[in-house]
Short mmCIF file of C-alpha atoms in Angstrom, two decimals:
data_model
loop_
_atom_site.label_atom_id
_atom_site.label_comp_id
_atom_site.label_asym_id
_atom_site.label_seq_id
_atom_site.Cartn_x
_atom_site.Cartn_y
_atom_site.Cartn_z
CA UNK A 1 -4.88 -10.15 -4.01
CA UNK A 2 -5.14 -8.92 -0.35
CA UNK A 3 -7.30 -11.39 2.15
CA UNK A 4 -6.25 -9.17 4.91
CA UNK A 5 -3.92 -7.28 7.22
CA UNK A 6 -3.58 -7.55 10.65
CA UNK A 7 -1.95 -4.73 13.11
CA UNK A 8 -0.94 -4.89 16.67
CA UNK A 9 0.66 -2.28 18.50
CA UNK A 10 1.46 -0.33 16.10
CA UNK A 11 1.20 3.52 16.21
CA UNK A 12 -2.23 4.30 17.58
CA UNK A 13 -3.34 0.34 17.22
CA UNK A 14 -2.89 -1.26 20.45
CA UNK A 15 -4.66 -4.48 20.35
CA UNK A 16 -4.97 -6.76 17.58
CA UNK A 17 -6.91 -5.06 14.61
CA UNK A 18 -8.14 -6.07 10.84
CA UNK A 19 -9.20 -5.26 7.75
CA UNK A 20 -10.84 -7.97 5.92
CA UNK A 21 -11.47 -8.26 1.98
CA UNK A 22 -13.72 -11.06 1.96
CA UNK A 23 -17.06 -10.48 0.44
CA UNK A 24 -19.82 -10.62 3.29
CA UNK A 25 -21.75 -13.82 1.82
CA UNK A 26 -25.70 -12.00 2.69
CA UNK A 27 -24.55 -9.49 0.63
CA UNK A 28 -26.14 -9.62 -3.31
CA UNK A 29 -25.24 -6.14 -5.07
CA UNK A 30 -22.58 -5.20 -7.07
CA UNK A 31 -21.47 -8.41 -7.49
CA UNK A 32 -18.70 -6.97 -9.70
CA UNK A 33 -17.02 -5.66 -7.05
CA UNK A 34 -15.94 -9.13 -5.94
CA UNK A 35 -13.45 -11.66 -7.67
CA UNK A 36 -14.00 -15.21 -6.82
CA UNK A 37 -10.43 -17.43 -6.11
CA UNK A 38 -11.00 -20.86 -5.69
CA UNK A 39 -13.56 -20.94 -2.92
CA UNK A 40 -13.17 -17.51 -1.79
CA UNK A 41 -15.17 -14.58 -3.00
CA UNK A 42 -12.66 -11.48 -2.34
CA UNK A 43 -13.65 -7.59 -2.52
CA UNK A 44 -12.21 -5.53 -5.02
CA UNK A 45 -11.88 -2.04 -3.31
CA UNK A 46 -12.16 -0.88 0.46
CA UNK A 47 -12.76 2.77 1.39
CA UNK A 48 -11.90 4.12 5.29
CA UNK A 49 -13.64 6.87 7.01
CA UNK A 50 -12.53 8.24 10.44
CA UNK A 51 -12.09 11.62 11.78
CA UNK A 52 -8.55 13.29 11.68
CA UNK A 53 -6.00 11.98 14.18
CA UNK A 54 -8.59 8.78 14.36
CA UNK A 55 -5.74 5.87 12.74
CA UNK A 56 -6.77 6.24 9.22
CA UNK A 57 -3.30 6.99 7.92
CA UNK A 58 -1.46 4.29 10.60
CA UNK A 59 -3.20 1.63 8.77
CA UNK A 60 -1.62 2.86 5.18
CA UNK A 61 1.45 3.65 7.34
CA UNK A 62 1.61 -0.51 8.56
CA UNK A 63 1.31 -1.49 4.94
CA UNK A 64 4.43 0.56 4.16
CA UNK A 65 5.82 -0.25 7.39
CA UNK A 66 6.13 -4.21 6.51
CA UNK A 67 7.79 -3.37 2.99
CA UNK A 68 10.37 -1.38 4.34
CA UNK A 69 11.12 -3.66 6.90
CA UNK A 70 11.50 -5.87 3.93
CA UNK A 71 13.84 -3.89 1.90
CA UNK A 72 15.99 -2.71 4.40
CA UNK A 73 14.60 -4.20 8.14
CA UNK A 74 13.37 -2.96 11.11
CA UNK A 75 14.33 1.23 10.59
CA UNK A 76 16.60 2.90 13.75
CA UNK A 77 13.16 5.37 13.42
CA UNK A 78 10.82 2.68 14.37
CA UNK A 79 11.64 2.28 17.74
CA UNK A 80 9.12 4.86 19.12
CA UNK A 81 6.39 2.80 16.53
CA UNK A 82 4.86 0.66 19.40
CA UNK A 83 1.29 2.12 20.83
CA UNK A 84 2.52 4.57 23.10
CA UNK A 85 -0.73 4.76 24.96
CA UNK A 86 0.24 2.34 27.65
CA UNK A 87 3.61 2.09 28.99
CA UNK A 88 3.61 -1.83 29.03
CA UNK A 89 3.26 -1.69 25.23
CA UNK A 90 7.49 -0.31 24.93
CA UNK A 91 8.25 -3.84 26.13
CA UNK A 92 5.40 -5.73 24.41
CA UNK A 93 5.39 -7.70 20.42
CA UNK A 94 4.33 -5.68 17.88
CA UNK A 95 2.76 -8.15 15.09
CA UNK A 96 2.07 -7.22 11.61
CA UNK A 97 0.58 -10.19 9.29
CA UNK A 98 -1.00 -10.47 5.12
CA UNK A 99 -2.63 -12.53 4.14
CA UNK A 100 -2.76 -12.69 0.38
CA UNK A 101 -2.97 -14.33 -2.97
CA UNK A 102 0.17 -14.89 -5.28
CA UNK A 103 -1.69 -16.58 -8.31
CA UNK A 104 -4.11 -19.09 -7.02
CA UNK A 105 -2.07 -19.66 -4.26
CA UNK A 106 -3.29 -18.22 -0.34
CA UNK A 107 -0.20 -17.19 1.83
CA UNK A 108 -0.30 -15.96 5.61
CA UNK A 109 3.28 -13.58 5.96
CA UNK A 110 4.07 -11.93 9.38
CA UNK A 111 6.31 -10.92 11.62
CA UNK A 112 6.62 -9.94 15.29
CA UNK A 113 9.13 -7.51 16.95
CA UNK A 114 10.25 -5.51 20.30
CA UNK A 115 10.14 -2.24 18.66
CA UNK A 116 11.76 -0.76 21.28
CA UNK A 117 14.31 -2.32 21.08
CA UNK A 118 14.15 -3.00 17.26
CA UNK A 119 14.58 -6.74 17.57
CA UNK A 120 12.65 -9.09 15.41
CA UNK A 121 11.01 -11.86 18.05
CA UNK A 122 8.98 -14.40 15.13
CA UNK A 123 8.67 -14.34 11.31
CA UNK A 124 6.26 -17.38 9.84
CA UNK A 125 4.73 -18.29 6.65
CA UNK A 126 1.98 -20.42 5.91
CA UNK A 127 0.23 -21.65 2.72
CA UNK A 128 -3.46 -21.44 3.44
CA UNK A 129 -5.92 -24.21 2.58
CA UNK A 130 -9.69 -23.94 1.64
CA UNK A 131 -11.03 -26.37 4.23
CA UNK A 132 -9.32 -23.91 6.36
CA UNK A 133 -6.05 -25.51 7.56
CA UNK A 134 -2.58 -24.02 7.01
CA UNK A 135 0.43 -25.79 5.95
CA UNK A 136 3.52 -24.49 7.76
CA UNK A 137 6.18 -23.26 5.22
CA UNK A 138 8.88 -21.66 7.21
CA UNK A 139 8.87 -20.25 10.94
CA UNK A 140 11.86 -18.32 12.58
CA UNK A 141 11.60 -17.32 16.48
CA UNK A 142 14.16 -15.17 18.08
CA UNK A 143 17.95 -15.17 17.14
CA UNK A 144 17.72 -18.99 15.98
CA UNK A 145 17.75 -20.35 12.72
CA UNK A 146 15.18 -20.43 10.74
CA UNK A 147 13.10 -23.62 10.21
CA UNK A 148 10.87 -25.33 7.22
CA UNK A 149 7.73 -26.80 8.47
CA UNK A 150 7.26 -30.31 8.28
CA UNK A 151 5.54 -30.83 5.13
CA UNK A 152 8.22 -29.23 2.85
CA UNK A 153 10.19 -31.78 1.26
CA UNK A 154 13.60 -30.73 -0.50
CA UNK A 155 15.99 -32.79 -2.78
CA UNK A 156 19.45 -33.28 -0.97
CA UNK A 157 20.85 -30.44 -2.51
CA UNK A 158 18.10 -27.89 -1.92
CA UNK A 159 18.01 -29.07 1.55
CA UNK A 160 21.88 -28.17 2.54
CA UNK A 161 21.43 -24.97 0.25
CA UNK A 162 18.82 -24.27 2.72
CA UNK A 163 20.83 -25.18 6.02
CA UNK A 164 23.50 -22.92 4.79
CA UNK A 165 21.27 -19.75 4.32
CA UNK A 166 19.73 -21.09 7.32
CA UNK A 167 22.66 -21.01 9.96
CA UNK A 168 24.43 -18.07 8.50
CA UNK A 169 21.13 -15.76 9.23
CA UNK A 170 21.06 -16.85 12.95
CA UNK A 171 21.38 -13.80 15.33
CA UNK A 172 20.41 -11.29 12.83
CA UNK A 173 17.73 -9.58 15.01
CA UNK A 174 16.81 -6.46 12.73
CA UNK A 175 16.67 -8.02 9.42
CA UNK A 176 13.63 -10.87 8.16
CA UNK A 177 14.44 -14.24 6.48
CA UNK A 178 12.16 -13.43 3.78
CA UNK A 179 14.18 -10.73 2.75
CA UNK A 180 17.66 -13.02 2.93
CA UNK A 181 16.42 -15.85 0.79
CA UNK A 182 15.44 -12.72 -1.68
CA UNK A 183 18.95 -11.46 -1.67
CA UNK A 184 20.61 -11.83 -5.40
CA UNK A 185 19.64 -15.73 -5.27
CA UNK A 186 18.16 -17.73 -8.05
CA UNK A 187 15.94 -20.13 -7.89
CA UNK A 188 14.62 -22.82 -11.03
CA UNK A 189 11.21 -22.36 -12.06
CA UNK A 190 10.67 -26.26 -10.53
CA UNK A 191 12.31 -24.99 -7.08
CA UNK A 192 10.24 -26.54 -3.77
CA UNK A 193 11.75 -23.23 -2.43
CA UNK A 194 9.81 -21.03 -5.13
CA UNK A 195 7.83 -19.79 -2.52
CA UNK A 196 10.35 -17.56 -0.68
CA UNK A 197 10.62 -15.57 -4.15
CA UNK A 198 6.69 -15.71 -5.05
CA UNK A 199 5.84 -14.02 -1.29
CA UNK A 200 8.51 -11.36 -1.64
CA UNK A 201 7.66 -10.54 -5.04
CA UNK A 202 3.74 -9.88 -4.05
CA UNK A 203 4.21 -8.33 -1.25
CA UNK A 204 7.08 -5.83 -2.56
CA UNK A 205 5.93 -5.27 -6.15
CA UNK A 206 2.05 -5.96 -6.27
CA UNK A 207 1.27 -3.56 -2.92
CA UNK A 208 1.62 -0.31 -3.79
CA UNK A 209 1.42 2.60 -1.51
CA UNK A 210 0.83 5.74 -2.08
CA UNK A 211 1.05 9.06 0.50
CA UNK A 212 -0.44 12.47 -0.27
CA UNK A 213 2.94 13.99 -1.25
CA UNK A 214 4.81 11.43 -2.26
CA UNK A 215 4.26 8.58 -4.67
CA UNK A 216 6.44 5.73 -6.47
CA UNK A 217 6.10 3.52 -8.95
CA UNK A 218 7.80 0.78 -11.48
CA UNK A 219 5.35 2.11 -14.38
CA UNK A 220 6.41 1.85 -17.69
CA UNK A 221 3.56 4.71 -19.02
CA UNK A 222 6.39 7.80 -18.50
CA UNK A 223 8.83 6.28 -20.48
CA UNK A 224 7.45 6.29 -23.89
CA UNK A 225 5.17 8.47 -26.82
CA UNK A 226 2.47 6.74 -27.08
CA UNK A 227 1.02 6.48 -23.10
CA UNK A 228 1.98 9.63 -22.89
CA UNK A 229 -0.10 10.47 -25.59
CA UNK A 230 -2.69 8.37 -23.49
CA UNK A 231 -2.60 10.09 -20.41
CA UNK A 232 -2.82 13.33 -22.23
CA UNK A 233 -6.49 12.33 -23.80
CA UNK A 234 -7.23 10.96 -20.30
CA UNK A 235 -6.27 13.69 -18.06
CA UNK A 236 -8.54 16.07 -20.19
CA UNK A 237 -11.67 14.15 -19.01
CA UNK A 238 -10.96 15.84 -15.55
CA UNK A 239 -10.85 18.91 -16.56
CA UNK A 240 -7.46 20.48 -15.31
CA UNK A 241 -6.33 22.37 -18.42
CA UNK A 242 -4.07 19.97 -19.62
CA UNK A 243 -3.87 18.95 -23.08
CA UNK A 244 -0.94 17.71 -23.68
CA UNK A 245 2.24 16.22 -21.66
CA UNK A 246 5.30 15.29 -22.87
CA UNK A 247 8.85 14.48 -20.49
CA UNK A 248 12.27 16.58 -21.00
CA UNK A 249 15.41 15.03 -19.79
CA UNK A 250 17.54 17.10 -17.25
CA UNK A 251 20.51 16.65 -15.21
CA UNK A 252 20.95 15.46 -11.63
CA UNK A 253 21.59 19.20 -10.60
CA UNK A 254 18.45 20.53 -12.32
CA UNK A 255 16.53 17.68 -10.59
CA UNK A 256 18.88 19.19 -7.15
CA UNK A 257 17.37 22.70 -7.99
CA UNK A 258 14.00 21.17 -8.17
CA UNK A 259 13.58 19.06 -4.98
CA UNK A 260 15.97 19.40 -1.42
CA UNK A 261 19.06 17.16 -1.36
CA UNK A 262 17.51 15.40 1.17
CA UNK A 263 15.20 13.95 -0.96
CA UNK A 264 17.06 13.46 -4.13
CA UNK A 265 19.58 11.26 -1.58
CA UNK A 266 16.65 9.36 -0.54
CA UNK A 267 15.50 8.79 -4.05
CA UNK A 268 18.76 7.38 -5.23
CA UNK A 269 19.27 5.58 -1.73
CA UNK A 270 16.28 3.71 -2.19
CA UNK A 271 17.22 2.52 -6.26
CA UNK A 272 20.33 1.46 -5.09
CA UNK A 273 18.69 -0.77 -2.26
CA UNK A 274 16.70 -1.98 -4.84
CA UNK A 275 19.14 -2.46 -7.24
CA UNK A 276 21.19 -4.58 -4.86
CA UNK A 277 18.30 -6.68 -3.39
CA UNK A 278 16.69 -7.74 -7.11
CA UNK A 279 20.44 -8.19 -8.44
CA UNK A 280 19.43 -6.75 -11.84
CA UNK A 281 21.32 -4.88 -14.03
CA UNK A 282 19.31 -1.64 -14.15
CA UNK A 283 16.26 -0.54 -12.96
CA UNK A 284 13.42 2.43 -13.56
CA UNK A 285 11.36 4.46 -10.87
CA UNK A 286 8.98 7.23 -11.05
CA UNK A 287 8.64 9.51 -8.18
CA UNK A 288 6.16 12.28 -7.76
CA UNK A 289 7.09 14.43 -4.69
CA UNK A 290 6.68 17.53 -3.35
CA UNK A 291 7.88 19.91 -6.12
CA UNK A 292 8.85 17.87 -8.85
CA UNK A 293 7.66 14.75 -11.05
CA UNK A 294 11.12 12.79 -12.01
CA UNK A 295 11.51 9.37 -13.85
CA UNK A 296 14.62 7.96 -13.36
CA UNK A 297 16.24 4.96 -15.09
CA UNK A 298 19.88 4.08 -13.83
CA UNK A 299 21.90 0.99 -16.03
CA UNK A 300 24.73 -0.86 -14.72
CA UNK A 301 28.05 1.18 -14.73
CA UNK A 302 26.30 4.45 -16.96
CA UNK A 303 25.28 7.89 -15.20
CA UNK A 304 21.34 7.90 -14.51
CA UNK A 305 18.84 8.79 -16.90
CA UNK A 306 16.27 11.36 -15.58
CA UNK A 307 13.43 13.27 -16.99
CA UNK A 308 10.53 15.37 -16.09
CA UNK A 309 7.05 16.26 -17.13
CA UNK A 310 6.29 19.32 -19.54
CA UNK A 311 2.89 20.30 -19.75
CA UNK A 312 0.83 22.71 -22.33
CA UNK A 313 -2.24 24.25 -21.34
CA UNK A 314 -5.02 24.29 -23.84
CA UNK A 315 -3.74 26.35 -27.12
CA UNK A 316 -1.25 28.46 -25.12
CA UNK A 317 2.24 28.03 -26.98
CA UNK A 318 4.43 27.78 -23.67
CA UNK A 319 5.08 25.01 -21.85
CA UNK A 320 4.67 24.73 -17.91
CA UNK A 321 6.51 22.80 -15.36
CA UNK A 322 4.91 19.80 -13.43
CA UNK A 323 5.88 22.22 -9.70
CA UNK A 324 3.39 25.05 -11.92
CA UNK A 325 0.02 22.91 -11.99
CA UNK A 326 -2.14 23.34 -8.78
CA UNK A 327 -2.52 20.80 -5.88
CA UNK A 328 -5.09 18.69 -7.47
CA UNK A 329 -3.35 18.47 -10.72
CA UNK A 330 -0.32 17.26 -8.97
CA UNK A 331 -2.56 14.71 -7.29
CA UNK A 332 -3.65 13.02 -10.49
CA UNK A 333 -0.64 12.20 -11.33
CA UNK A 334 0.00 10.75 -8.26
CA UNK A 335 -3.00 8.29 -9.36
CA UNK A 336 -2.98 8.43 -13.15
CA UNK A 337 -0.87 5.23 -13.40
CA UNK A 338 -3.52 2.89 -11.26
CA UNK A 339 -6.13 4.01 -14.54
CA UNK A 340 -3.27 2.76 -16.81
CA UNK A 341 -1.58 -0.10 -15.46
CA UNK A 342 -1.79 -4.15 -16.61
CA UNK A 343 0.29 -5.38 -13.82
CA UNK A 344 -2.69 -7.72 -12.74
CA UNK A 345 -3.15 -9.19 -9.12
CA UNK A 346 -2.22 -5.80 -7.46
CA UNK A 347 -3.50 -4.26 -4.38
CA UNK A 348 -3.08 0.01 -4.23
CA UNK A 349 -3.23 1.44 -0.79
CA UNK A 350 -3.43 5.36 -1.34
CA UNK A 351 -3.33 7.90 1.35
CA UNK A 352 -6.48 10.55 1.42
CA UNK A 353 -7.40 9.68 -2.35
CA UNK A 354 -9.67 13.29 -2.15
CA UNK A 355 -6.77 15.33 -1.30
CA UNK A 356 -6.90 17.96 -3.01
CA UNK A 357 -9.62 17.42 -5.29
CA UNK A 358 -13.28 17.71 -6.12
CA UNK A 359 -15.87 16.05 -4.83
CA UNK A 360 -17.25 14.98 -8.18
CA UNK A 361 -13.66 14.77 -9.70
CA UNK A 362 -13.10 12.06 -7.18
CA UNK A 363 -15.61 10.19 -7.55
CA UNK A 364 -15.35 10.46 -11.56
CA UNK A 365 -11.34 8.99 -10.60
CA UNK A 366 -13.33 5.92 -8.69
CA UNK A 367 -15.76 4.85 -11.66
CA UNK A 368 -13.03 5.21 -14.51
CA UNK A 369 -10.63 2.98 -11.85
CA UNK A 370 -13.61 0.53 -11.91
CA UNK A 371 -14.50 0.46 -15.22
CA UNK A 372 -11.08 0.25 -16.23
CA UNK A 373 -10.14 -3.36 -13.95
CA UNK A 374 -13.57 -4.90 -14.03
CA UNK A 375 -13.17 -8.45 -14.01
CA UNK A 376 -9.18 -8.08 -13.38
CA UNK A 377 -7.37 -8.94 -9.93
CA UNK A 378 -6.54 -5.01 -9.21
CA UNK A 379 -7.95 -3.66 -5.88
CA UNK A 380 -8.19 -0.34 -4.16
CA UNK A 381 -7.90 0.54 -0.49
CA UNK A 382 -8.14 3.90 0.28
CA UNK A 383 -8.88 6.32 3.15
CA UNK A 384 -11.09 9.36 3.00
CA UNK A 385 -12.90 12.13 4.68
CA UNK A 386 -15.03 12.30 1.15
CA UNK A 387 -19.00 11.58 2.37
CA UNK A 388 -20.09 12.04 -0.72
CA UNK A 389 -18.72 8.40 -1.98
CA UNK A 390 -20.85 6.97 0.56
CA UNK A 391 -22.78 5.44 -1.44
CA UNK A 392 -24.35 2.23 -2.17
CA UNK A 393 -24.23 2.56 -5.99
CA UNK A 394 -20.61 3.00 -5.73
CA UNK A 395 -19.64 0.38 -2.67
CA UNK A 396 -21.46 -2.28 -1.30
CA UNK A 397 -21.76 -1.79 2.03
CA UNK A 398 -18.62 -4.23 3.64
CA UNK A 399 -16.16 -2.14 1.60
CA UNK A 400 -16.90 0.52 3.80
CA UNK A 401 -14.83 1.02 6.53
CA UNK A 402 -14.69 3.01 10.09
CA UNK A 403 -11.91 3.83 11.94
CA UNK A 404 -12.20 5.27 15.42
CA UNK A 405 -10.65 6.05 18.64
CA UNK A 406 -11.87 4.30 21.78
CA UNK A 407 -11.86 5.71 25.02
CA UNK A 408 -8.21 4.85 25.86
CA UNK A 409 -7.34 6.61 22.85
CA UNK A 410 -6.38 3.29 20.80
CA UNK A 411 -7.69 2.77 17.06
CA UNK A 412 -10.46 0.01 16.27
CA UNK A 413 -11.08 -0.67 12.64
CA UNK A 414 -14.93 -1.87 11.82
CA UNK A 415 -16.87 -2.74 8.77
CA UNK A 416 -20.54 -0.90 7.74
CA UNK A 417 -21.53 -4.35 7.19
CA UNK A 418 -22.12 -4.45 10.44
CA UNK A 419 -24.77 -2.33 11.12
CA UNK A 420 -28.05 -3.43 9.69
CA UNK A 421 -28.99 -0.62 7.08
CA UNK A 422 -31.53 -0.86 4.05
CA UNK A 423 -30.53 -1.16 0.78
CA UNK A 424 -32.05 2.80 -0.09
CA UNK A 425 -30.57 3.84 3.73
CA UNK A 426 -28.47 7.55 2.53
CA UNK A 427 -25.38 6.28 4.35
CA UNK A 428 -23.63 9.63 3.94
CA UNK A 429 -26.52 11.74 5.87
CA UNK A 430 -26.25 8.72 8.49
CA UNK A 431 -22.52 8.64 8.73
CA UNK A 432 -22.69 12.94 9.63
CA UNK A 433 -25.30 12.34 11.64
CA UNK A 434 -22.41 9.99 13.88
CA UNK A 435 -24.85 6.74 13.27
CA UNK A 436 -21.49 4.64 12.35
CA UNK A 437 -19.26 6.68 15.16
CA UNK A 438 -16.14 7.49 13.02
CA UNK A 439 -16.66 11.20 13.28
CA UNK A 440 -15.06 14.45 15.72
CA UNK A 441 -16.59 14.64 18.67
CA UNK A 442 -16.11 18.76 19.68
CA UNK A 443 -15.42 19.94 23.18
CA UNK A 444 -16.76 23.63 24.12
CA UNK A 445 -14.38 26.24 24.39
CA UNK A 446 -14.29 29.71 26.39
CA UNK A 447 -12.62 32.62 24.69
CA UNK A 448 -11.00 34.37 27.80
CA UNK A 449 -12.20 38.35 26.75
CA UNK A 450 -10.50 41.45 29.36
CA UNK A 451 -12.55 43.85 30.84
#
């Protein structure tokens, strides 16, 4: 589970900013909304408010950032990424860090990099204690080779398996360590080493990140009759007109007719990273984008497998297309798979959750999600211009969250928690009323009218 993220000159962050998912310890209510680990009482869902243009989406965007840096390393795209709102900041570290639970172990992963000049500067990982010390686990500054802290001890053969990787990766500037010691090796389930696989694996399969017109997932639930079956009876309880959903296989030109080639390259581009960096023989994706709802299985050495969702309406006896079904359809099926999944110890990070849909549709979407996880390690982070949510029934009050730009137009990223409110306070009214800042501040404008 997520502990926190960290940002630094990144997009519109310019100094160092956090989100935080520990439970504030004054705070009594809804005590299901918090799981305890160890010693450390951690919040199951966060919800971000902010006015447009305010950072909202750069926080999603430095979750996403980090993974892709991690499949593939720093992008040639990213090197406009730094805060652009000082000049200083093109030749200054941007630093991205998680901290996290893999099991009921607590990790610290980040990285630092020259954007600008897309060159990785530091990469460390910690194991964190609970008396609040951190063992050192590996650190890697500049274009030297990588180093184990002090306390990992190795058997002779892990340790010159280690110097290898080690040395070869010096002077590779763009790409991160992590990622290399992920690269098609193996490690035994007794491995000292295990750790390397256990941080990738969390951070690239158990955050998942999903934008308002695109999503992707590993789920299994589009790939067989019975979920489908499932989603059908639960995608009626919002009311859409949908009864009844089944998948249709097509080619890879009917998926080109669909979609632009630009994005069915990307689609394929980004299996075959994967495909390459897990070293498996196969692998399954579904991807929801603009225009088109496509699971896709490849196998080693056999042509890909694709379908796409078929849909019936109520008793009509035709069949409609997934590109047919309105905006906020399309939308829960961008989020239908977070009501469905078991993949426990997850974190989702979704994009302007509302978009597209009702007030009371959304918030129907947050109590099923709630209902559906209670008492399992599966949280929700989510931005949102939605005041209706803003409620203490639904959230305590430090999963609420404010993002806002200060005067020198960088982001700052603050809790409710900590402004003193009563227990019956209507935090919506107060949040419109710009009690919590967070909200558009209008200028006056003139329309120029001729004589």
């Amino acid at each position: 589970m997520l502990i926190k993220i960290s940002v630094e000159n990144f997009k519109s962050f310019d100094q160092k900013e956090e989100l935080s998912m520990i439970s504030s310890s004054k705070m009594q209510g809804n005590k299901t909304h918090r799981m305890k680990i160890k010693q450390t009482n951690l919040l199951m869902n966060a919800v971000v408010y902010g006015a447009n243009a305010s950072g909202k989406s750069n926080l999603v965007a430095a979750f996403a950032f980090i993974k892709t840096v991690l499949m593939e390393g720093l992008p040639v795209d990213c090197v406009n990424d730094f805060c652009r709102n000082r000049e200083a900041n093109k030749t200054r570290e941007s630093v991205f860090e998680l901290q996290f639970t893999a099991g009921d172990t607590f990790y610290a992963y980040g990285f630092s990099a020259i954007l600008s000049q897309r060159r990785i500067t530091e990469e460390w990982l910690y194991e964190l204690m609970q008396d609040g010390g951190a063992h050192q686990l590996f650190i890697r500054e500049g274009s030297e080779a990588p180093v184990l802290g002090e306390g990992v001890s190795l058997s002779a053969s892990e340790k010159s398996r280690f110097y290898v990787y080690s040395e070869d990766f010096a002077g590779h500037d763009t790409q991160l360590f992590l990622t290399e010691m992920n690269r098609g090796k193996k490690y035994a389930q007794n491995a000292r080493l295990m750790f390397f696989p256990q941080v990738f694996s969390w951070i690239m399969n158990h955050v998942i990140v999903i934008n308002p017109n695109m999503g992707i997932s590993d789920t299994e639930v589009y790939y067989n009759d019975e979920s489908l079956e499932n989603i059908s009876r639960l995608i009626q309880t919002f009311d859409t007109g949908v009864t009844d959903i089944k998948t249709r296989k097509i080619s890879i030109d009917e998926m080109g007719k669909m979609i632009s080639a630009e994005v069915v390259q990307t689609i394929f581009a980004h299996l075959k990273a994967q495909m390459q960096m897990t070293n498996l023989p196969g692998i399954q994706m579904t991807w929801r984008v603009e225009g088109g709802f496509f699971n896709i299985r490849i196998r080693e050495n056999s042509e890909p497998e694709i379908t796409t969702l078929v849909l019936r309406h109520g008793k009509s006896a035709f069949d409609f297309s997934f590109s047919e079904e309105s905006d906020g359809t399309k939308r829960l099926f961008d989020l239908i798979d977070m009501l469905l999944t078991d993949c426990s110890d997850t974190t989702f990070v979704v994009d302007e959750l509302e978009r597209s849909l009702h007030p009371k549709l959304t918030e129907h979407f947050l109590r099923l999600f709630m209902e559906a996880h209670e008492g399992v390690r599966m949280q929700l982070i989510f931005t949102t211009h939605e005041d209706t949510i803003m409620d203490q029934s639904l959230f305590r009050r430090d999963e609420i969250w404010f993002v806002e730009r200060d005067a020198e137009n960088a982001s700052r990223i603050y809790s409710l928690d900590r402004f003193k409110e009563r227990y019956d306070k209507k935090l919506s009214k107060a949040y419109l009323e710009g009690r919590y800042g967070a909200i558009p501040v209008f200028q006056q404008f003139s329309f120029l009218k001729g004589e």
